[in-house]
Short mmCIF file of C-alpha atoms in Angstrom, two decimals:
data_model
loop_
_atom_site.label_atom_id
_atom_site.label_comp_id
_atom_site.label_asym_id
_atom_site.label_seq_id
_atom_site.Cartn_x
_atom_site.Cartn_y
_atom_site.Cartn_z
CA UNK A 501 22.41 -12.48 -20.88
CA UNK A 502 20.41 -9.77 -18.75
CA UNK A 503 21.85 -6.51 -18.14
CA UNK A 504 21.57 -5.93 -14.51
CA UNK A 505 21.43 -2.37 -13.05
CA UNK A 506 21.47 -2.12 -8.98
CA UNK A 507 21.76 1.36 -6.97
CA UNK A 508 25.15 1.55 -7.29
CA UNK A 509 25.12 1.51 -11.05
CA UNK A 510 22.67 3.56 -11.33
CA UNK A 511 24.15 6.56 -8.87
CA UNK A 512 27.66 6.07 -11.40
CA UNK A 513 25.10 6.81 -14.49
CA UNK A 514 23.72 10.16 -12.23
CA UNK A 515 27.43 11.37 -11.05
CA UNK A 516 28.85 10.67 -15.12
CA UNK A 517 25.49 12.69 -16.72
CA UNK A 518 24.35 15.15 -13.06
CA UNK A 519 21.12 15.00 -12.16
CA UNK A 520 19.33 17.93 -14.35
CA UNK A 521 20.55 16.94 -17.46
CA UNK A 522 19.86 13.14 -16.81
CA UNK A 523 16.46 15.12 -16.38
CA UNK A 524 16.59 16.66 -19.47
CA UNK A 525 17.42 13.95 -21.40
CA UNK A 526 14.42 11.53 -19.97
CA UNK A 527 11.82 14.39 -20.69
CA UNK A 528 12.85 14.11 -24.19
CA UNK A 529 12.61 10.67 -24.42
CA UNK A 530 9.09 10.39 -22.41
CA UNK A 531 7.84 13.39 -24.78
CA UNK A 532 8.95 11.12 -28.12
CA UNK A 533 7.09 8.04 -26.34
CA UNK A 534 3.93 10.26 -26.10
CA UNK A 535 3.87 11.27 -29.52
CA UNK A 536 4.08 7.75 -30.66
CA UNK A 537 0.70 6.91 -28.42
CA UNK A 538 -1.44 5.19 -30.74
CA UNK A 539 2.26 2.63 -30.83
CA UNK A 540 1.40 1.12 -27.73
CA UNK A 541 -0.57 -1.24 -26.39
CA UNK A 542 -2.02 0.32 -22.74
CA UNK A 543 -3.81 -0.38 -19.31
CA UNK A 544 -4.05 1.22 -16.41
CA UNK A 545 -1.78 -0.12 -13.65
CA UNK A 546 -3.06 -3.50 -12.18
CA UNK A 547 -2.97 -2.93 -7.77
CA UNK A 548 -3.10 -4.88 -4.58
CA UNK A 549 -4.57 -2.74 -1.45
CA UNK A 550 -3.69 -3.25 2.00
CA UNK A 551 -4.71 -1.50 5.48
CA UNK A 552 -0.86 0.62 4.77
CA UNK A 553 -0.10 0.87 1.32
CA UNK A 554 -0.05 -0.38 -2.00
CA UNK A 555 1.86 -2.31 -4.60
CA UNK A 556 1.20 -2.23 -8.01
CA UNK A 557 2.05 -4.00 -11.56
CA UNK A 558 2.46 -1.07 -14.41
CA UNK A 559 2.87 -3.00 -17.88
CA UNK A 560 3.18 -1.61 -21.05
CA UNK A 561 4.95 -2.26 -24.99
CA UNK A 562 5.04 -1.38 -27.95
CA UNK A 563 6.01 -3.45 -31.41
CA UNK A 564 9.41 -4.14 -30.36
CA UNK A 565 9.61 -3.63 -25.89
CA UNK A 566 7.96 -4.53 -23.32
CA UNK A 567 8.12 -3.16 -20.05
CA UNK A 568 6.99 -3.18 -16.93
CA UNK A 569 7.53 -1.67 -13.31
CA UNK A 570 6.72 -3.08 -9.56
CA UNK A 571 5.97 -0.26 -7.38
CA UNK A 572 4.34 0.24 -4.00
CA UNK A 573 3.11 3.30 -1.92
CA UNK A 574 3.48 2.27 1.84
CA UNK A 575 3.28 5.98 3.43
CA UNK A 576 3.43 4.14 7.10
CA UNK A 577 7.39 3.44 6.03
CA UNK A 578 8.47 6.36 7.32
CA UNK A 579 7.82 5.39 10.72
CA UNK A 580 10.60 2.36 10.22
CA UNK A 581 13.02 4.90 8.25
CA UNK A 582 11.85 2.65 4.84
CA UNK A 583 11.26 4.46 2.03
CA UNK A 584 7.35 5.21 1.51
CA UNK A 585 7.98 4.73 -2.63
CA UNK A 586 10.39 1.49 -4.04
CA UNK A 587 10.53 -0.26 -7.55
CA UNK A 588 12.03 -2.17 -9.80
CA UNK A 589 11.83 -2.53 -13.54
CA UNK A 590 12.20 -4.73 -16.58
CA UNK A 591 12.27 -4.35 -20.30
CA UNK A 592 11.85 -7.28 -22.52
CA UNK A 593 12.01 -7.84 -26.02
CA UNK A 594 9.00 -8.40 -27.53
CA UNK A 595 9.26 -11.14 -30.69
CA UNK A 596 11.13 -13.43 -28.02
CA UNK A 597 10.04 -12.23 -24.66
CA UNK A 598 13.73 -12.46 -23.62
CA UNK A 599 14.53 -9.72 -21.01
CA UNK A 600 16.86 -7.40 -21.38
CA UNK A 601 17.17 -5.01 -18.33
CA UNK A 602 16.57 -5.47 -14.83
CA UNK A 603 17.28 -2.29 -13.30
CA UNK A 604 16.38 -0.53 -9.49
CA UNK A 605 13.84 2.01 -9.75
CA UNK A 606 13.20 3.73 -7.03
CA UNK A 607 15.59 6.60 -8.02
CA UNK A 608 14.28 6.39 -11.37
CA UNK A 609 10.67 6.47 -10.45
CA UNK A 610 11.62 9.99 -8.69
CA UNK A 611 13.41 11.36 -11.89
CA UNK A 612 10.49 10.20 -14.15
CA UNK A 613 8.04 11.65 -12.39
CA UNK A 614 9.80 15.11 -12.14
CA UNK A 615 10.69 15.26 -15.98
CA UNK A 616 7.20 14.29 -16.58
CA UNK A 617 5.66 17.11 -14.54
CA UNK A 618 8.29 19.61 -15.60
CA UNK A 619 7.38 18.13 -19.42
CA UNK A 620 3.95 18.56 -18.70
CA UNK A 621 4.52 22.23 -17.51
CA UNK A 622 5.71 23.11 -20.09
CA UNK A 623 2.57 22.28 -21.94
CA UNK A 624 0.52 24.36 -19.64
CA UNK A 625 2.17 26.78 -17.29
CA UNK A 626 2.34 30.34 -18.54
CA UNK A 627 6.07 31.00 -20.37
CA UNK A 628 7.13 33.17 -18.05
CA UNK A 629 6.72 31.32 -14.67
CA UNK A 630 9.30 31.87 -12.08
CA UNK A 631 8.41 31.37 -8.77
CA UNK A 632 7.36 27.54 -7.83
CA UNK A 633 5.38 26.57 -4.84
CA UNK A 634 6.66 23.17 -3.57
CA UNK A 635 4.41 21.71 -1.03
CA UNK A 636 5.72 18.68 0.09
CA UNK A 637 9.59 18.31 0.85
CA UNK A 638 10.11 14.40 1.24
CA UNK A 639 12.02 11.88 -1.17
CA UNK A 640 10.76 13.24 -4.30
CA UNK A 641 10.66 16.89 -3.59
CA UNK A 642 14.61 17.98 -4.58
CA UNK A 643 13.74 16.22 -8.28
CA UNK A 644 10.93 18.15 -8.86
CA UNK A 645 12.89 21.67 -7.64
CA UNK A 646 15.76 20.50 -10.09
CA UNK A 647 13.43 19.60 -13.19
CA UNK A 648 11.43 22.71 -12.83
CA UNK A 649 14.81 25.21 -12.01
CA UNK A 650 16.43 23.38 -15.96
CA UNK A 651 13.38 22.65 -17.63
CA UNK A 652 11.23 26.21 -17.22
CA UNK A 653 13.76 28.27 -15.36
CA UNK A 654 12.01 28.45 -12.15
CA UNK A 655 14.10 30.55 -9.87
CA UNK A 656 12.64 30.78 -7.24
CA UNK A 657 10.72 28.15 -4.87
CA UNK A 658 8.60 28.73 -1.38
CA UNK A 659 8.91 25.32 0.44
CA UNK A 660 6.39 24.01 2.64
CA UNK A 661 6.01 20.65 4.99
CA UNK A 662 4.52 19.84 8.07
CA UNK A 663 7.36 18.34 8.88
CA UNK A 664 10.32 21.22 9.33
CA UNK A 665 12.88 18.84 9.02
CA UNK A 666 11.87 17.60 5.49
CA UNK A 667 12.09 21.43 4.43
CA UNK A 668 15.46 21.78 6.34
CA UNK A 669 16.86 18.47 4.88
CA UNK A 670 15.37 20.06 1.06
CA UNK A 671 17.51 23.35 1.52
CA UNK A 672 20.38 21.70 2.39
CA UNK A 673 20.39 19.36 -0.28
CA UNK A 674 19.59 21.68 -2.62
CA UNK A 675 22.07 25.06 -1.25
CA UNK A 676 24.64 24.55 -4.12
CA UNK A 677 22.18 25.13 -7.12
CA UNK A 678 23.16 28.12 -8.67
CA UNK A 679 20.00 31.02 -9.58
CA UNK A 680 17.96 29.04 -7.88
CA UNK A 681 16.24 30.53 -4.26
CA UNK A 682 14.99 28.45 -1.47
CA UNK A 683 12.09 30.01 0.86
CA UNK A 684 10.85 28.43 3.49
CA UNK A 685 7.34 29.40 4.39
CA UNK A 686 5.09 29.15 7.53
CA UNK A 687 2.31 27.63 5.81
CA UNK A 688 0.37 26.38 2.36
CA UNK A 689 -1.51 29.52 1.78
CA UNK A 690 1.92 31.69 2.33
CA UNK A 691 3.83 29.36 -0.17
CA UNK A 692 0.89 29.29 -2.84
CA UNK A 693 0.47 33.46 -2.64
CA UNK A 694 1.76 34.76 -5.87
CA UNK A 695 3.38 31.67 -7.06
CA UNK A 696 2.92 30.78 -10.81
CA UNK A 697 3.23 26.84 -10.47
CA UNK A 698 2.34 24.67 -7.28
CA UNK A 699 3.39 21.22 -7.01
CA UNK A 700 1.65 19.00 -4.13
CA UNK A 701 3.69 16.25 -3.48
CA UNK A 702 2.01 15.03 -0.24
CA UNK A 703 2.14 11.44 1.04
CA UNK A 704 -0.64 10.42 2.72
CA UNK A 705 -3.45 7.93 1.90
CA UNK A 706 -6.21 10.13 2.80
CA UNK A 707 -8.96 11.89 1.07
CA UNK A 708 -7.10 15.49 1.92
CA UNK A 709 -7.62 18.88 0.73
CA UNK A 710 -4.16 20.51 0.69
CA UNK A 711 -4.98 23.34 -1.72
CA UNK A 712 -8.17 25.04 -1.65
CA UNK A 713 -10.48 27.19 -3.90
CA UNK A 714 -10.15 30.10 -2.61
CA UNK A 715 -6.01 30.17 -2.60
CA UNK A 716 -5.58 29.94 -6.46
CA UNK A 717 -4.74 33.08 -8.59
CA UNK A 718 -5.74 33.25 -12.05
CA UNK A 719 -3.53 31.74 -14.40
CA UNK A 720 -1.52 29.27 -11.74
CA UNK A 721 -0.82 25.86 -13.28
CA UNK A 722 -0.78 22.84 -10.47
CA UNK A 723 1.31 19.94 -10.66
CA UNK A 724 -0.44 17.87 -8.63
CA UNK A 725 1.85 14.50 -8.13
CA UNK A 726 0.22 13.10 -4.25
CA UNK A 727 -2.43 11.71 -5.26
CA UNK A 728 -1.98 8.96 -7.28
CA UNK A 729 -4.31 5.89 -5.85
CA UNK A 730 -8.04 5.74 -4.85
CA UNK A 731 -8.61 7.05 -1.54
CA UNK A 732 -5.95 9.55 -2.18
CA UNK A 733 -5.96 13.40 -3.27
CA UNK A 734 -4.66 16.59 -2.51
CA UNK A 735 -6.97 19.13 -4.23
CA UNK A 736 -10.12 21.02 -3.24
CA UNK A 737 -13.11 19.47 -5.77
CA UNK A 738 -14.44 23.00 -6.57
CA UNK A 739 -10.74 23.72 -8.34
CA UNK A 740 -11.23 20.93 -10.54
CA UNK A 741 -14.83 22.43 -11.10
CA UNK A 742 -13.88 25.38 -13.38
CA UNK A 743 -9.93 24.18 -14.15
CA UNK A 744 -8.30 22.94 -17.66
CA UNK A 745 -7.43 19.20 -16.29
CA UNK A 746 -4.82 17.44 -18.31
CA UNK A 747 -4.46 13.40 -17.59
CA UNK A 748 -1.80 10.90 -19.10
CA UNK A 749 -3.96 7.90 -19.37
CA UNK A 750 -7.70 8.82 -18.87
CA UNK A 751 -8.96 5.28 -17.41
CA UNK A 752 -6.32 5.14 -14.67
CA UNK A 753 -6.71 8.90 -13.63
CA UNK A 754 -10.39 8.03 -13.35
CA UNK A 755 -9.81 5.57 -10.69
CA UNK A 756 -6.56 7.50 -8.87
CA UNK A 757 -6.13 11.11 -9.35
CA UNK A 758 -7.54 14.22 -8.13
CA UNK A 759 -10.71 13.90 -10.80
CA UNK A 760 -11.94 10.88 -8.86
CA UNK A 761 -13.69 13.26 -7.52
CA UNK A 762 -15.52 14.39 -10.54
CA UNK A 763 -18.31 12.59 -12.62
CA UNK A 764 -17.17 10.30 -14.97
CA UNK A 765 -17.96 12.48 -17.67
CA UNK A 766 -15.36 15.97 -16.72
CA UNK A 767 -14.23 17.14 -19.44
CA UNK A 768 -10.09 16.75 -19.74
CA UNK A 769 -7.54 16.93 -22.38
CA UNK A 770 -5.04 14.45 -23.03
CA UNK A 771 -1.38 14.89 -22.65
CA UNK A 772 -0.70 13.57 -25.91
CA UNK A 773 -2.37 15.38 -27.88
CA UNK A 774 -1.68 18.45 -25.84
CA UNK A 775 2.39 17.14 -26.94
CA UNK A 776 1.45 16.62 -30.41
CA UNK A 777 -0.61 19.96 -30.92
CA UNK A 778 -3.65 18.53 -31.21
CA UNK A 779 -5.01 20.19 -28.08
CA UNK A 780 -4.59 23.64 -26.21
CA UNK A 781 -2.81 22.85 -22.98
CA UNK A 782 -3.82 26.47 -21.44
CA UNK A 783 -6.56 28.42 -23.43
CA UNK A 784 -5.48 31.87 -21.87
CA UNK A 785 -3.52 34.07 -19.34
CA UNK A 786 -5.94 33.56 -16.91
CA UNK A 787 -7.45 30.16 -17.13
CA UNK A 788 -5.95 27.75 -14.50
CA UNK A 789 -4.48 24.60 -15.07
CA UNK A 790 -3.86 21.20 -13.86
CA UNK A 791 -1.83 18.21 -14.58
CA UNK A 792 -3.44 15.28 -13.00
CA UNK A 793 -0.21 13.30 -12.32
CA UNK A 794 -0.51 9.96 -11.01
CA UNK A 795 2.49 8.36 -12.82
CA UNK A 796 1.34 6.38 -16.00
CA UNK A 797 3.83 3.27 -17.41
CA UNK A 798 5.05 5.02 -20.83
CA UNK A 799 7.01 6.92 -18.45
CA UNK A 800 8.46 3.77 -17.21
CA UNK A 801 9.24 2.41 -20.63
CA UNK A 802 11.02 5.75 -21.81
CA UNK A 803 12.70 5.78 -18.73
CA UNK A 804 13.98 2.22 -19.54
CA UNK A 805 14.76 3.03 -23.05
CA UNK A 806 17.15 5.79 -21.86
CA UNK A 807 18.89 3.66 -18.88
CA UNK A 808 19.60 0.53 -21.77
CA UNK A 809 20.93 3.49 -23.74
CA UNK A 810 23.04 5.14 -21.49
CA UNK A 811 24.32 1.62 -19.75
CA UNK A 812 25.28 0.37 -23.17
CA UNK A 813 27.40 3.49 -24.05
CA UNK A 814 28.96 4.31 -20.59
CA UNK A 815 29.75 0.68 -20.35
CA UNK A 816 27.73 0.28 -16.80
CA UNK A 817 25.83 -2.33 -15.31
CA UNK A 818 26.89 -6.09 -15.55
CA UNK A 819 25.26 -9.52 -16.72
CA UNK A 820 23.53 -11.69 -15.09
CA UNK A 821 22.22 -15.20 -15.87
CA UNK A 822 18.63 -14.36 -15.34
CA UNK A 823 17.42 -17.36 -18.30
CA UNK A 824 18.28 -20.65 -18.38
CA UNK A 825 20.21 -21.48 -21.42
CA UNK A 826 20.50 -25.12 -22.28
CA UNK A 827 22.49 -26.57 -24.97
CA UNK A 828 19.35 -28.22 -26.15
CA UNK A 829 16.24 -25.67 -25.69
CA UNK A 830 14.30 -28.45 -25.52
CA UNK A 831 15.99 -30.06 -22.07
CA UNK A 832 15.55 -27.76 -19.46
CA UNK A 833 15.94 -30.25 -16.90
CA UNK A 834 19.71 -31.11 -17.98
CA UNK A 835 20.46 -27.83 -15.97
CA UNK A 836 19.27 -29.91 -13.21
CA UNK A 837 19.79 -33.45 -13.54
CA UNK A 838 22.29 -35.32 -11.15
CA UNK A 839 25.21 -35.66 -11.63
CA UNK A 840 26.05 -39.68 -12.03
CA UNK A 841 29.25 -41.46 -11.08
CA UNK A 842 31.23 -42.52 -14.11
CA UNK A 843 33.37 -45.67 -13.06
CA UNK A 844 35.79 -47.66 -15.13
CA UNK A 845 35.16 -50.96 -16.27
CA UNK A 846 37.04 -52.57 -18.15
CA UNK A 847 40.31 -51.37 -20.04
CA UNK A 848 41.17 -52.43 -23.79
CA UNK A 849 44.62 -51.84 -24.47
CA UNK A 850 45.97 -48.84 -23.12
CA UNK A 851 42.29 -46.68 -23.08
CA UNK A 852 39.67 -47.32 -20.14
CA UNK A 853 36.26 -47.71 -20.77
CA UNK A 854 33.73 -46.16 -18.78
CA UNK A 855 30.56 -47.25 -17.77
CA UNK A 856 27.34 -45.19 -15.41
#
């Protein structure tokens, strides 16, 4: 049997643990996942392009699980009030194959993605950051205000959107965290000035230059999270020109993040070894930093690691008959033979006989 976690399962998990320390939590499990990196068995998410969007395949295992996530990127959605991000997820077990979780992702794509950029921040922001540009308030912008308010005490964050109602729908959301100040700012430039982090979260499939040269201060760190597919970016090329660039899984941020842009050969650091202490993650006060996000599967599979966790002790989720399971392996097709009519024949004594 398959444990089977929908939407409704998964907001029970959220409301039992609240949202920043399910956030917590997941960082530490996506930080022990990249110190086990040489574990797993990698490759860059496998996608499937159209004129709107994207959906994409991101596999990945280890010895004992397998897992895997379907997600698109369909930024036209919002013009049908569908969500521009949606997934699902599995994790199998590896020396059978046998699955078991099936779980909605969507939600969980959105906490990932913020406990790996807070995680990441942590790496490479300067310890004491406090004030947060957030540029971008759709679907995953509240995550990424709540990761970076637990995870590095950011108190206070400048919110910016073309669209005012994304920033109005952000603040009200987000009105009942306590230390934690919501500005709403008249442009990029006005939420960047003075900020120690800046997170881009920005939708569109477009070759766009939200953040340029000439606003970064020394020392900012950027969590850049948009772009995250070719044809997409949100940073100005001569940032990434002088910047300490730190990628998840080099050959996919080659082909979707903000250094596709750069010659092959830029120099970046890794973020596991920046996690493991291999590598320096900020070489000074003043250097700038990036963290070329584009969402990489180990996040996926820690993600899924936690939720079979968590299910299995809270007790949430259900079964579901996902497998066939014969009573002979061997005759699959017994689940679906017909059903013949027995008659009776002939009777010895008191006992009929039957006959097909």
């Amino acid at each position: 049997m398959t444990r089977f976690l929908d939407v409704n399962d998964i907001q029970t998990l959220l409301r039992q643990t609240g949202v920043a320390p399910f956030i917590r939590t997941l960082a530490d499990y996506v930080q022990d996942d990249y110190l086990r990196w040489h574990d797993f068995d990698k490759s860059a998410r496998v996608a499937n392009h159209s004129d709107n969007g994207v959906i994409e395949l991101m596999p990945v295992s280890d010895a004992r699980f397998y897992g895997f996530k379907y997600v698109n990127g369909h930024p036209v959605n919002t013009r049908h009030n569908l969500l521009t991000v949606m997934a699902f997820s599995a994790l199998a077990e590896v020396s059978t194959g046998y699955p078991l979780l099936l779980c909605e992702f969507t939600l969980m794509t959105a906490l990932r993605t913020a406990a790996t950029s807070a995680l990441a921040a942590r790496c490479q922001a300067r310890p004491d950051s406090r004030v947060m540009a957030l540029i971008g308030n759709g679907a995953q912008s509240e995550f990424q205000a709540l990761a970076f308010h637990a995870m590095l005490g950011i108190d206070e964050i400048r919110l910016y959107d073309v669209d005012q109602a994304a920033t109005a729908k952000l603040m009200r959301n987000l009105a009942g965290v306590p230390g934690l100040k919501l500005l709403p700012v008249a442009s990029v430039r006005d939420a960047v000035r003075g900020a120690d982090i800046v997170t881009t979260v920005t939708a569109d499939k477009t070759y766009a230059t939200i953040l340029t040269a000439d606003m970064i201060e020394p020392g900012m760190h950027l969590n850049a999270v948009g772009g995250d597919c070719p044809g997409k970016t949100e940073l100005d090329r001569d940032i990434l020109q002088t910047a300490r660039v730190m990628v998840e899984f080099e050959a996919q941020t080659r082909l979707e993040g903000e250094i596709q842009q750069m010659p092959a050969d830029s120099p970046v650091v890794h973020f596991w070894q920046v996690l493991s202490g291999q590598r320096a993650g900020r070489e000074s006060r003043e250097q700038v930093t990036v963290f070329d996000s584009v969402g990489f599967a180990l996040e996926d599979f820690s993600t899924l690691r936690y939720l079979r966790d968590l299910s299995q002790t809270a007790g949430v989720g259900k079964t579901i008959d996902l497998i066939p399971e014969p009573d002979d392996c061997k005759d699959l097709y017994s689940l679906v033979a017909p059903v013949m009519p027995v008659k009776a024949v002939k009777t010895v004594g008191a006992a009929p006989v039957y006959a097909v």
